[in-house]
């Protein structure tokens, strides 16, 4: 029923593409392409390797696309699914078999050393039409990449760093770009750039890879739809228009990045994030007028109610609890009857302990008087002729320590008794 209406689920027309956004990383050959909510990360790297025996003067091109559960729950890691195999084969035909890159320019020493260009693509989010997003990301990363410059002197090969010599761009003849078409109701209805929901219910899929010179690089059809020649010609005409628009967008993005790098401006993924986002941590500075701050503060204070000098009466919800803060004085509630009885018992026990302490002190004083009247005890030994005198002044110290221990015992007993009562009451 939706196909009969002029608009699709996301509001697009049948031949409309979703918004394409290209952002580059800080390193050369790294980019992220967003086709609506479908996002693909591409990274190009290179190394010197021996050439293939059948092609000793040509470089090596390697392409790899990875699908992970991070992009969609239905994708399994580490497994070569049919979708992944078909996508890798299609991208190889689009980029390698179309001869868009001059492989002979990658030769350093014929038969010994050539450059191997490796293009790794990773699907970050899957919302349909992975083929188009991956093809755009791959060709953009290849155009943005720069390989190190080399020099050959005899048998010695010298690879220069970017500080010593400027890196060299790849020799790219054209930009092949894939455009996908989804067919419904045995080819009656046609949609460009299908989303993930539309791919679930489509009857067939047609992918055409073309450059801006209207040259078809590859074509692939899948599904249960038998397409007529007129339908394929119609799709090729639509592809030519879409490829011209996408190629212009890619060239403009490359020019803007090159200009920012030459002028020393900011570039990279962090700068490509739009402002007014929580993840950007950068907001436009707003001017603050501080001239009338004192006047405004005076008006606010004048309008405000004066603080109350009388404290409100504390409201204790349950007896035996305390109330602190809330602008009133701290206070304790009335004690319960059981707590009052415990307090009275504690007072009686403390008085009894004090009375016992007084008795012990009187006994200590009487013993001191008796020891003073007596003579000191002398122990003598005829063989060694040594005399040891035990003075009676050391005795009261021992008795006092004993009395202090006796004072501590009743207090501990009372404390343990209170704890037992509280546990039984609970």
mmCIF file of C-alpha atoms in Angstrom:
data_model
loop_
_atom_site.group_PDB
_atom_site.id
_atom_site.type_symbol
_atom_site.label_atom_id
_atom_site.label_comp_id
_atom_site.label_asym_id
_atom_site.label_seq_id
_atom_site.Cartn_x
_atom_site.Cartn_y
_atom_site.Cartn_z
ATOM 1 C CA UNK A 1 0.000 0.000 0.000
ATOM 2 C CA UNK A 2 2.933 2.333 0.680
ATOM 3 C CA UNK A 3 4.362 1.788 -2.804
ATOM 4 C CA UNK A 4 1.254 3.209 -4.405
ATOM 5 C CA UNK A 5 1.795 6.541 -2.625
ATOM 6 C CA UNK A 6 4.393 9.059 -3.883
ATOM 7 C CA UNK A 7 6.302 9.068 -0.565
ATOM 8 C CA UNK A 8 8.199 6.279 1.192
ATOM 9 C CA UNK A 9 8.318 5.507 4.901
ATOM 10 C CA UNK A 10 11.081 8.057 5.507
ATOM 11 C CA UNK A 11 9.418 10.729 3.346
ATOM 12 C CA UNK A 12 11.615 10.288 0.239
ATOM 13 C CA UNK A 13 10.489 9.928 -3.330
ATOM 14 C CA UNK A 14 11.111 6.685 -5.222
ATOM 15 C CA UNK A 15 14.316 7.937 -6.886
ATOM 16 C CA UNK A 16 15.714 9.977 -3.992
ATOM 17 C CA UNK A 17 18.947 9.164 -2.206
ATOM 18 C CA UNK A 18 19.438 9.616 1.509
ATOM 19 C CA UNK A 19 21.796 12.330 2.734
ATOM 20 C CA UNK A 20 25.462 11.482 2.147
ATOM 21 C CA UNK A 21 28.047 12.814 4.554
ATOM 22 C CA UNK A 22 31.820 12.329 4.234
ATOM 23 C CA UNK A 23 34.223 13.001 7.114
ATOM 24 C CA UNK A 24 37.992 12.442 7.163
ATOM 25 C CA UNK A 25 40.279 11.351 9.979
ATOM 26 C CA UNK A 26 43.529 12.921 11.080
ATOM 27 C CA UNK A 27 45.567 10.372 9.081
ATOM 28 C CA UNK A 28 45.578 10.113 5.337
ATOM 29 C CA UNK A 29 43.364 7.405 3.851
ATOM 30 C CA UNK A 30 40.889 7.276 6.756
ATOM 31 C CA UNK A 31 37.274 8.341 6.313
ATOM 32 C CA UNK A 32 33.712 7.668 7.441
ATOM 33 C CA UNK A 33 30.823 7.749 4.985
ATOM 34 C CA UNK A 34 27.273 8.118 6.265
ATOM 35 C CA UNK A 35 24.420 7.168 3.952
ATOM 36 C CA UNK A 36 21.443 8.072 6.089
ATOM 37 C CA UNK A 37 21.987 5.964 9.205
ATOM 38 C CA UNK A 38 24.278 3.487 7.452
ATOM 39 C CA UNK A 39 27.879 4.222 8.419
ATOM 40 C CA UNK A 40 31.052 2.680 6.980
ATOM 41 C CA UNK A 41 34.619 3.295 8.152
ATOM 42 C CA UNK A 42 37.408 2.888 5.566
ATOM 43 C CA UNK A 43 41.166 2.819 6.146
ATOM 44 C CA UNK A 44 43.930 2.445 3.536
ATOM 45 C CA UNK A 45 47.428 1.193 4.337
ATOM 46 C CA UNK A 46 50.461 0.181 2.275
ATOM 47 C CA UNK A 47 53.652 -1.890 2.492
ATOM 48 C CA UNK A 48 56.432 -3.114 0.242
ATOM 49 C CA UNK A 49 56.000 -6.760 -0.825
ATOM 50 C CA UNK A 50 57.289 -9.011 -3.603
ATOM 51 C CA UNK A 51 55.055 -8.882 -6.710
ATOM 52 C CA UNK A 52 53.055 -11.744 -8.138
ATOM 53 C CA UNK A 53 55.073 -13.925 -10.536
ATOM 54 C CA UNK A 54 52.479 -13.463 -13.272
ATOM 55 C CA UNK A 55 52.601 -9.643 -12.946
ATOM 56 C CA UNK A 56 56.109 -8.595 -11.873
ATOM 57 C CA UNK A 57 55.619 -4.901 -12.695
ATOM 58 C CA UNK A 58 52.234 -4.330 -11.066
ATOM 59 C CA UNK A 59 51.313 -3.548 -7.500
ATOM 60 C CA UNK A 60 48.934 -5.550 -5.355
ATOM 61 C CA UNK A 61 45.444 -4.417 -4.347
ATOM 62 C CA UNK A 62 43.602 -6.005 -1.421
ATOM 63 C CA UNK A 63 40.043 -5.204 -0.319
ATOM 64 C CA UNK A 64 38.277 -6.403 2.803
ATOM 65 C CA UNK A 65 34.852 -5.586 4.264
ATOM 66 C CA UNK A 66 33.937 -6.623 7.817
ATOM 67 C CA UNK A 67 30.450 -6.938 9.310
ATOM 68 C CA UNK A 68 30.108 -7.048 13.092
ATOM 69 C CA UNK A 69 27.188 -7.303 15.560
ATOM 70 C CA UNK A 70 27.893 -3.701 16.506
ATOM 71 C CA UNK A 71 26.251 -2.668 13.235
ATOM 72 C CA UNK A 72 23.229 -4.971 13.515
ATOM 73 C CA UNK A 73 22.256 -7.787 15.914
ATOM 74 C CA UNK A 74 21.724 -10.243 13.067
ATOM 75 C CA UNK A 75 25.363 -10.073 11.937
ATOM 76 C CA UNK A 76 27.674 -12.726 13.412
ATOM 77 C CA UNK A 77 31.385 -12.047 14.062
ATOM 78 C CA UNK A 78 34.097 -14.171 12.485
ATOM 79 C CA UNK A 79 31.779 -15.911 10.056
ATOM 80 C CA UNK A 80 31.834 -15.614 6.285
ATOM 81 C CA UNK A 81 28.136 -15.273 5.572
ATOM 82 C CA UNK A 82 26.694 -15.248 2.075
ATOM 83 C CA UNK A 83 26.021 -11.516 2.360
ATOM 84 C CA UNK A 84 29.640 -10.768 3.280
ATOM 85 C CA UNK A 85 31.056 -12.930 0.498
ATOM 86 C CA UNK A 86 28.814 -11.333 -2.149
ATOM 87 C CA UNK A 87 29.656 -7.827 -0.920
ATOM 88 C CA UNK A 88 33.421 -8.447 -1.030
ATOM 89 C CA UNK A 89 33.216 -9.910 -4.528
ATOM 90 C CA UNK A 90 31.123 -7.013 -5.755
ATOM 91 C CA UNK A 91 33.544 -4.441 -4.309
ATOM 92 C CA UNK A 92 36.520 -6.211 -5.869
ATOM 93 C CA UNK A 93 34.876 -6.134 -9.297
ATOM 94 C CA UNK A 94 33.949 -2.490 -8.788
ATOM 95 C CA UNK A 95 37.364 -1.226 -7.659
ATOM 96 C CA UNK A 96 39.966 -3.721 -8.940
ATOM 97 C CA UNK A 97 38.508 -5.115 -12.168
ATOM 98 C CA UNK A 98 37.422 -1.658 -13.321
ATOM 99 C CA UNK A 99 41.121 -0.590 -13.376
ATOM 100 C CA UNK A 100 40.365 2.591 -11.514
ATOM 101 C CA UNK A 101 43.850 2.491 -9.914
ATOM 102 C CA UNK A 102 47.020 2.415 -12.008
ATOM 103 C CA UNK A 103 48.767 -0.666 -10.594
ATOM 104 C CA UNK A 104 51.944 -0.188 -12.656
ATOM 105 C CA UNK A 105 52.652 3.062 -10.800
ATOM 106 C CA UNK A 106 52.952 0.983 -7.609
ATOM 107 C CA UNK A 107 56.052 -0.851 -8.859
ATOM 108 C CA UNK A 108 59.348 0.073 -7.137
ATOM 109 C CA UNK A 109 61.748 -2.575 -8.469
ATOM 110 C CA UNK A 110 60.396 -4.863 -11.188
ATOM 111 C CA UNK A 111 60.142 -8.427 -9.988
ATOM 112 C CA UNK A 112 61.412 -7.579 -6.483
ATOM 113 C CA UNK A 113 59.431 -4.922 -4.656
ATOM 114 C CA UNK A 114 56.054 -3.344 -5.287
ATOM 115 C CA UNK A 115 53.525 -1.499 -3.135
ATOM 116 C CA UNK A 116 50.624 -3.468 -1.712
ATOM 117 C CA UNK A 117 47.588 -1.224 -1.146
ATOM 118 C CA UNK A 118 45.180 -2.620 1.442
ATOM 119 C CA UNK A 119 41.675 -1.203 1.853
ATOM 120 C CA UNK A 120 39.862 -2.266 5.039
ATOM 121 C CA UNK A 121 36.220 -1.305 5.490
ATOM 122 C CA UNK A 122 34.180 -1.806 8.629
ATOM 123 C CA UNK A 123 30.426 -1.471 8.905
ATOM 124 C CA UNK A 124 29.597 0.669 11.938
ATOM 125 C CA UNK A 125 25.810 0.830 11.582
ATOM 126 C CA UNK A 126 23.475 -1.037 9.262
ATOM 127 C CA UNK A 127 20.337 0.679 8.012
ATOM 128 C CA UNK A 128 20.256 -0.707 4.491
ATOM 129 C CA UNK A 129 22.229 -0.387 1.249
ATOM 130 C CA UNK A 130 25.654 -1.472 2.502
ATOM 131 C CA UNK A 131 26.916 -1.806 -1.082
ATOM 132 C CA UNK A 132 26.573 1.867 -1.999
ATOM 133 C CA UNK A 133 27.979 3.123 1.310
ATOM 134 C CA UNK A 134 30.978 0.766 1.119
ATOM 135 C CA UNK A 135 31.768 1.642 -2.500
ATOM 136 C CA UNK A 136 31.686 5.377 -1.719
ATOM 137 C CA UNK A 137 33.831 4.922 1.393
ATOM 138 C CA UNK A 138 36.363 2.790 -0.496
ATOM 139 C CA UNK A 139 36.911 5.186 -3.390
ATOM 140 C CA UNK A 140 37.022 8.207 -1.063
ATOM 141 C CA UNK A 141 39.666 6.567 1.150
ATOM 142 C CA UNK A 142 41.771 5.641 -1.904
ATOM 143 C CA UNK A 143 41.602 9.197 -3.241
ATOM 144 C CA UNK A 144 42.500 10.611 0.167
ATOM 145 C CA UNK A 145 45.438 8.251 0.772
ATOM 146 C CA UNK A 146 49.114 9.196 0.278
ATOM 147 C CA UNK A 147 51.893 6.599 0.095
ATOM 148 C CA UNK A 148 55.496 7.349 1.150
ATOM 149 C CA UNK A 149 57.949 8.458 -1.501
ATOM 150 C CA UNK A 150 60.803 6.102 -2.386
ATOM 151 C CA UNK A 151 64.130 6.314 -4.228
ATOM 152 C CA UNK A 152 66.196 3.501 -5.748
ATOM 153 C CA UNK A 153 69.990 3.659 -5.957
ATOM 154 C CA UNK A 154 71.358 0.443 -7.361
ATOM 155 C CA UNK A 155 69.937 -2.332 -5.208
ATOM 156 C CA UNK A 156 69.192 -0.057 -2.251
ATOM 157 C CA UNK A 157 65.604 1.167 -1.779
ATOM 158 C CA UNK A 158 65.033 4.167 0.505
ATOM 159 C CA UNK A 159 61.591 4.940 1.917
ATOM 160 C CA UNK A 160 61.217 8.562 3.050
ATOM 161 C CA UNK A 161 59.117 9.768 5.944
ATOM 162 C CA UNK A 162 56.491 12.493 5.462
ATOM 163 C CA UNK A 163 58.897 14.961 7.115
ATOM 164 C CA UNK A 164 61.652 14.221 4.612
ATOM 165 C CA UNK A 165 59.514 14.158 1.469
ATOM 166 C CA UNK A 166 55.874 14.792 0.732
ATOM 167 C CA UNK A 167 53.837 11.590 0.329
ATOM 168 C CA UNK A 168 52.644 10.646 -3.137
ATOM 169 C CA UNK A 169 48.929 10.201 -4.003
ATOM 170 C CA UNK A 170 47.690 7.133 -5.831
ATOM 171 C CA UNK A 171 47.145 7.296 -9.581
ATOM 172 C CA UNK A 172 43.341 7.017 -9.917
ATOM 173 C CA UNK A 173 41.780 7.140 -13.367
ATOM 174 C CA UNK A 174 38.084 7.310 -12.415
ATOM 175 C CA UNK A 175 35.689 6.841 -9.495
ATOM 176 C CA UNK A 176 33.352 3.870 -9.844
ATOM 177 C CA UNK A 177 30.311 4.178 -7.583
ATOM 178 C CA UNK A 178 27.589 1.613 -6.970
ATOM 179 C CA UNK A 179 23.877 2.483 -7.097
ATOM 180 C CA UNK A 180 21.330 -0.044 -5.794
ATOM 181 C CA UNK A 181 17.729 -0.532 -6.964
ATOM 182 C CA UNK A 182 15.073 -2.521 -5.116
ATOM 183 C CA UNK A 183 12.162 -4.094 -7.044
ATOM 184 C CA UNK A 184 8.723 -4.957 -5.681
ATOM 185 C CA UNK A 185 5.724 -6.818 -7.084
ATOM 186 C CA UNK A 186 7.709 -8.596 -9.821
ATOM 187 C CA UNK A 187 9.427 -5.420 -10.986
ATOM 188 C CA UNK A 188 6.323 -3.213 -11.052
ATOM 189 C CA UNK A 189 7.710 -0.776 -8.482
ATOM 190 C CA UNK A 190 11.278 0.510 -8.271
ATOM 191 C CA UNK A 191 13.079 2.215 -5.370
ATOM 192 C CA UNK A 192 16.552 3.758 -5.241
ATOM 193 C CA UNK A 193 18.748 3.394 -2.152
ATOM 194 C CA UNK A 194 16.573 0.937 -0.187
ATOM 195 C CA UNK A 195 16.600 1.023 3.610
ATOM 196 C CA UNK A 196 16.910 -2.019 5.862
ATOM 197 C CA UNK A 197 13.110 -2.345 6.160
ATOM 198 C CA UNK A 198 12.674 -2.134 2.406
ATOM 199 C CA UNK A 199 15.374 -4.752 1.835
ATOM 200 C CA UNK A 200 13.444 -7.230 3.986
ATOM 201 C CA UNK A 201 10.359 -7.164 1.747
ATOM 202 C CA UNK A 202 11.898 -6.548 -1.688
ATOM 203 C CA UNK A 203 11.624 -9.154 -4.433
ATOM 204 C CA UNK A 204 14.907 -8.384 -6.205
ATOM 205 C CA UNK A 205 17.986 -6.147 -6.129
ATOM 206 C CA UNK A 206 19.963 -4.619 -8.995
ATOM 207 C CA UNK A 207 23.383 -2.999 -8.428
ATOM 208 C CA UNK A 208 25.053 -0.951 -11.159
ATOM 209 C CA UNK A 209 28.599 0.458 -10.745
ATOM 210 C CA UNK A 210 29.313 3.422 -13.016
ATOM 211 C CA UNK A 211 31.661 6.405 -13.193
ATOM 212 C CA UNK A 212 30.872 9.972 -14.181
ATOM 213 C CA UNK A 213 31.833 9.220 -17.794
ATOM 214 C CA UNK A 214 28.749 6.944 -18.057
ATOM 215 C CA UNK A 215 30.930 3.844 -18.204
ATOM 216 C CA UNK A 216 29.409 0.776 -16.535
ATOM 217 C CA UNK A 217 32.071 -0.947 -14.413
ATOM 218 C CA UNK A 218 29.995 -3.853 -13.127
ATOM 219 C CA UNK A 219 26.380 -4.949 -12.799
ATOM 220 C CA UNK A 220 24.813 -7.535 -10.522
ATOM 221 C CA UNK A 221 21.237 -8.771 -10.130
ATOM 222 C CA UNK A 222 19.894 -10.906 -7.291
ATOM 223 C CA UNK A 223 16.502 -12.093 -6.143
ATOM 224 C CA UNK A 224 13.542 -13.745 -7.832
ATOM 225 C CA UNK A 225 12.731 -10.994 -10.327
ATOM 226 C CA UNK A 226 13.230 -11.405 -14.103
ATOM 227 C CA UNK A 227 14.208 -7.944 -15.343
ATOM 228 C CA UNK A 228 13.451 -6.702 -18.821
ATOM 229 C CA UNK A 229 15.995 -4.785 -20.959
ATOM 230 C CA UNK A 230 13.900 -1.637 -20.711
ATOM 231 C CA UNK A 231 14.043 -1.792 -16.912
ATOM 232 C CA UNK A 232 17.833 -2.170 -16.923
ATOM 233 C CA UNK A 233 18.222 0.767 -19.335
ATOM 234 C CA UNK A 234 15.950 2.853 -17.149
ATOM 235 C CA UNK A 235 18.052 2.023 -14.093
ATOM 236 C CA UNK A 236 21.289 2.846 -15.937
ATOM 237 C CA UNK A 237 20.004 6.319 -16.804
ATOM 238 C CA UNK A 238 19.086 6.940 -13.162
ATOM 239 C CA UNK A 239 22.528 5.644 -12.139
ATOM 240 C CA UNK A 240 24.290 8.128 -14.417
ATOM 241 C CA UNK A 241 22.518 11.044 -12.731
ATOM 242 C CA UNK A 242 23.161 9.788 -9.212
ATOM 243 C CA UNK A 243 26.842 9.008 -9.897
ATOM 244 C CA UNK A 244 27.456 12.517 -11.225
ATOM 245 C CA UNK A 245 25.956 14.034 -8.062
ATOM 246 C CA UNK A 246 27.908 11.748 -5.716
ATOM 247 C CA UNK A 247 31.195 12.314 -7.596
ATOM 248 C CA UNK A 248 30.790 16.061 -7.287
ATOM 249 C CA UNK A 249 30.122 15.707 -3.560
ATOM 250 C CA UNK A 250 33.254 13.557 -3.110
ATOM 251 C CA UNK A 251 35.487 15.980 -4.986
ATOM 252 C CA UNK A 252 34.177 18.904 -2.960
ATOM 253 C CA UNK A 253 34.819 17.041 0.319
ATOM 254 C CA UNK A 254 38.386 16.209 -0.766
ATOM 255 C CA UNK A 255 39.055 19.816 -1.741
ATOM 256 C CA UNK A 256 37.782 21.129 1.586
ATOM 257 C CA UNK A 257 39.960 18.705 3.531
ATOM 258 C CA UNK A 258 43.024 19.528 1.455
ATOM 259 C CA UNK A 259 42.428 23.232 1.988
ATOM 260 C CA UNK A 260 42.091 22.789 5.759
ATOM 261 C CA UNK A 261 45.350 20.815 5.923
ATOM 262 C CA UNK A 262 47.297 23.366 3.875
ATOM 263 C CA UNK A 263 46.048 26.340 5.890
ATOM 264 C CA UNK A 264 46.792 24.561 9.155
ATOM 265 C CA UNK A 265 43.169 24.507 10.235
ATOM 266 C CA UNK A 266 41.422 21.911 12.320
ATOM 267 C CA UNK A 267 40.550 18.611 10.692
ATOM 268 C CA UNK A 268 39.666 15.076 11.748
ATOM 269 C CA UNK A 269 36.655 13.196 13.037
ATOM 270 C CA UNK A 270 36.368 15.383 16.154
ATOM 271 C CA UNK A 271 35.976 18.506 14.033
ATOM 272 C CA UNK A 272 33.378 16.865 11.801
ATOM 273 C CA UNK A 273 30.949 16.421 14.713
ATOM 274 C CA UNK A 274 28.345 19.198 14.532
ATOM 275 C CA UNK A 275 28.052 21.725 17.321
ATOM 276 C CA UNK A 276 25.208 21.852 19.838
ATOM 277 C CA UNK A 277 25.855 18.247 20.805
ATOM 278 C CA UNK A 278 26.709 16.800 24.196
ATOM 279 C CA UNK A 279 29.620 14.843 22.713
ATOM 280 C CA UNK A 280 31.344 17.866 21.152
ATOM 281 C CA UNK A 281 32.228 19.741 24.362
ATOM 282 C CA UNK A 282 32.424 22.963 22.424
ATOM 283 C CA UNK A 283 29.825 25.694 22.472
ATOM 284 C CA UNK A 284 29.857 29.192 21.120
ATOM 285 C CA UNK A 285 30.887 31.695 23.752
ATOM 286 C CA UNK A 286 28.063 33.949 24.946
ATOM 287 C CA UNK A 287 28.754 37.487 26.206
ATOM 288 C CA UNK A 288 27.683 38.209 29.779
ATOM 289 C CA UNK A 289 26.825 41.790 30.822
ATOM 290 C CA UNK A 290 28.055 42.485 34.383
ATOM 291 C CA UNK A 291 27.401 46.231 34.516
ATOM 292 C CA UNK A 292 24.037 46.151 36.329
ATOM 293 C CA UNK A 293 24.790 43.193 38.579
ATOM 294 C CA UNK A 294 24.760 45.215 41.822
ATOM 295 C CA UNK A 295 21.490 46.969 40.959
ATOM 296 C CA UNK A 296 19.808 43.707 40.022
ATOM 297 C CA UNK A 297 21.051 42.064 43.209
ATOM 298 C CA UNK A 298 19.669 44.963 45.273
ATOM 299 C CA UNK A 299 16.260 44.661 43.615
ATOM 300 C CA UNK A 300 16.164 40.901 44.260
ATOM 301 C CA UNK A 301 17.062 41.398 47.925
ATOM 302 C CA UNK A 302 14.462 44.144 48.333
ATOM 303 C CA UNK A 303 11.709 41.991 46.868
ATOM 304 C CA UNK A 304 12.653 38.964 48.956
ATOM 305 C CA UNK A 305 10.931 38.333 52.325
ATOM 306 C CA UNK A 306 12.990 39.208 55.439
ATOM 307 C CA UNK A 307 14.314 36.215 57.402
ATOM 308 C CA UNK A 308 12.307 35.228 60.466
ATOM 309 C CA UNK A 309 14.148 35.776 63.773
ATOM 310 C CA UNK A 310 11.850 33.521 65.843
ATOM 311 C CA UNK A 311 12.602 29.853 65.480
ATOM 312 C CA UNK A 312 9.721 27.524 64.933
ATOM 313 C CA UNK A 313 8.906 25.097 67.696
ATOM 314 C CA UNK A 314 10.497 21.708 67.011
ATOM 315 C CA UNK A 315 8.179 18.907 66.083
ATOM 316 C CA UNK A 316 9.466 15.565 67.313
ATOM 317 C CA UNK A 317 7.640 12.766 65.542
ATOM 318 C CA UNK A 318 8.404 10.007 68.090
ATOM 319 C CA UNK A 319 9.705 10.223 71.642
ATOM 320 C CA UNK A 320 13.376 9.596 72.064
ATOM 321 C CA UNK A 321 14.336 11.028 68.647
ATOM 322 C CA UNK A 322 16.260 14.161 67.745
ATOM 323 C CA UNK A 323 15.653 16.872 65.157
ATOM 324 C CA UNK A 324 18.602 18.686 63.616
ATOM 325 C CA UNK A 325 18.552 21.373 60.916
ATOM 326 C CA UNK A 326 15.560 22.613 58.910
ATOM 327 C CA UNK A 327 16.132 26.121 60.311
ATOM 328 C CA UNK A 328 15.104 25.322 63.924
ATOM 329 C CA UNK A 329 16.958 24.580 67.119
ATOM 330 C CA UNK A 330 18.172 21.066 67.738
ATOM 331 C CA UNK A 331 16.192 19.317 70.472
ATOM 332 C CA UNK A 332 15.570 15.920 71.968
ATOM 333 C CA UNK A 333 12.158 14.435 72.608
ATOM 334 C CA UNK A 334 10.855 13.044 75.858
ATOM 335 C CA UNK A 335 12.209 9.724 76.970
ATOM 336 C CA UNK A 336 10.046 6.677 77.211
ATOM 337 C CA UNK A 337 9.186 5.106 80.586
ATOM 338 C CA UNK A 338 11.579 2.170 80.044
ATOM 339 C CA UNK A 339 14.402 4.575 79.241
ATOM 340 C CA UNK A 340 13.562 6.618 82.370
ATOM 341 C CA UNK A 341 13.795 3.459 84.483
ATOM 342 C CA UNK A 342 17.144 2.609 82.887
ATOM 343 C CA UNK A 343 18.428 6.098 83.645
ATOM 344 C CA UNK A 344 17.323 5.801 87.316
ATOM 345 C CA UNK A 345 19.042 2.427 87.608
ATOM 346 C CA UNK A 346 22.203 3.851 86.096
ATOM 347 C CA UNK A 347 22.187 6.689 88.659
ATOM 348 C CA UNK A 348 21.738 4.182 91.558
ATOM 349 C CA UNK A 349 24.526 2.000 90.253
ATOM 350 C CA UNK A 350 26.849 4.983 89.881
ATOM 351 C CA UNK A 351 26.132 6.078 93.475
ATOM 352 C CA UNK A 352 26.871 2.547 94.764
ATOM 353 C CA UNK A 353 30.104 2.448 92.780
ATOM 354 C CA UNK A 354 31.133 5.832 94.223
ATOM 355 C CA UNK A 355 30.379 4.599 97.784
ATOM 356 C CA UNK A 356 32.543 1.512 97.256
ATOM 357 C CA UNK A 357 35.352 3.661 95.889
ATOM 358 C CA UNK A 358 35.257 5.832 99.033
ATOM 359 C CA UNK A 359 35.538 2.712 101.223
ATOM 360 C CA UNK A 360 38.558 1.490 99.253
ATOM 361 C CA UNK A 361 40.247 4.886 99.570
ATOM 362 C CA UNK A 362 39.756 4.910 103.372
ATOM 363 C CA UNK A 363 41.264 1.433 103.618
ATOM 364 C CA UNK A 364 44.230 2.572 101.522
ATOM 365 C CA UNK A 365 44.872 5.552 103.788
ATOM 366 C CA UNK A 366 44.782 3.283 106.916
ATOM 367 C CA UNK A 367 47.326 0.886 105.385
ATOM 368 C CA UNK A 368 49.585 3.817 104.547
ATOM 369 C CA UNK A 369 49.564 4.991 108.151
ATOM 370 C CA UNK A 370 50.477 1.492 109.381
ATOM 371 C CA UNK A 371 53.357 1.201 106.950
ATOM 372 C CA UNK A 372 54.780 4.563 108.000
ATOM 373 C CA UNK A 373 54.955 3.482 111.645
ATOM 374 C CA UNK A 374 56.834 0.295 110.777
ATOM 375 C CA UNK A 375 60.498 0.129 109.852
ATOM 376 C CA UNK A 376 61.620 -0.678 106.324
ATOM 377 C CA UNK A 377 62.181 -4.360 105.488
ATOM 378 C CA UNK A 378 65.834 -5.233 104.912
ATOM 379 C CA UNK A 379 67.024 -8.370 103.165
ATOM 380 C CA UNK A 380 70.689 -9.177 103.696
ATOM 381 C CA UNK A 381 73.017 -11.822 102.368
ATOM 382 C CA UNK A 382 76.236 -12.647 104.147
ATOM 383 C CA UNK A 383 77.970 -14.027 101.068
ATOM 384 C CA UNK A 384 77.318 -11.184 98.602
ATOM 385 C CA UNK A 385 76.957 -8.452 101.240
ATOM 386 C CA UNK A 386 74.181 -6.720 99.291
ATOM 387 C CA UNK A 387 71.206 -5.016 100.891
ATOM 388 C CA UNK A 388 67.771 -4.655 99.273
ATOM 389 C CA UNK A 389 65.350 -2.182 100.863
ATOM 390 C CA UNK A 390 61.644 -2.497 100.108
ATOM 391 C CA UNK A 391 60.107 0.904 100.667
ATOM 392 C CA UNK A 392 56.406 0.960 101.618
ATOM 393 C CA UNK A 393 55.680 3.966 99.346
ATOM 394 C CA UNK A 394 55.150 1.708 96.305
ATOM 395 C CA UNK A 395 52.206 -0.174 97.862
ATOM 396 C CA UNK A 396 49.539 2.566 97.563
ATOM 397 C CA UNK A 397 50.089 2.772 93.777
ATOM 398 C CA UNK A 398 49.173 -0.873 93.389
ATOM 399 C CA UNK A 399 46.074 -0.477 95.549
ATOM 400 C CA UNK A 400 44.999 2.561 93.530
ATOM 401 C CA UNK A 401 45.233 0.708 90.268
ATOM 402 C CA UNK A 402 43.138 -2.032 91.814
ATOM 403 C CA UNK A 403 40.513 0.498 92.888
ATOM 404 C CA UNK A 404 40.415 1.989 89.372
ATOM 405 C CA UNK A 405 39.796 -1.497 87.993
ATOM 406 C CA UNK A 406 37.037 -2.003 90.533
ATOM 407 C CA UNK A 407 35.506 1.328 89.432
ATOM 408 C CA UNK A 408 35.448 0.252 85.826
ATOM 409 C CA UNK A 409 33.786 -3.087 86.491
ATOM 410 C CA UNK A 410 30.403 -1.766 87.764
ATOM 411 C CA UNK A 411 30.187 0.709 84.883
ATOM 412 C CA UNK A 412 30.742 -2.110 82.356
ATOM 413 C CA UNK A 413 28.153 -4.248 84.096
ATOM 414 C CA UNK A 414 25.605 -1.421 83.913
ATOM 415 C CA UNK A 415 26.340 -0.857 80.218
ATOM 416 C CA UNK A 416 25.932 -4.559 79.419
ATOM 417 C CA UNK A 417 22.714 -4.652 81.453
ATOM 418 C CA UNK A 418 21.241 -1.740 79.435
ATOM 419 C CA UNK A 419 22.138 -3.413 76.146
ATOM 420 C CA UNK A 420 20.407 -6.638 77.207
ATOM 421 C CA UNK A 421 17.229 -4.747 78.156
ATOM 422 C CA UNK A 422 17.145 -2.940 74.807
ATOM 423 C CA UNK A 423 17.573 -6.192 72.887
ATOM 424 C CA UNK A 424 14.759 -7.890 74.839
ATOM 425 C CA UNK A 425 12.438 -4.876 74.329
ATOM 426 C CA UNK A 426 13.046 -5.014 70.532
#
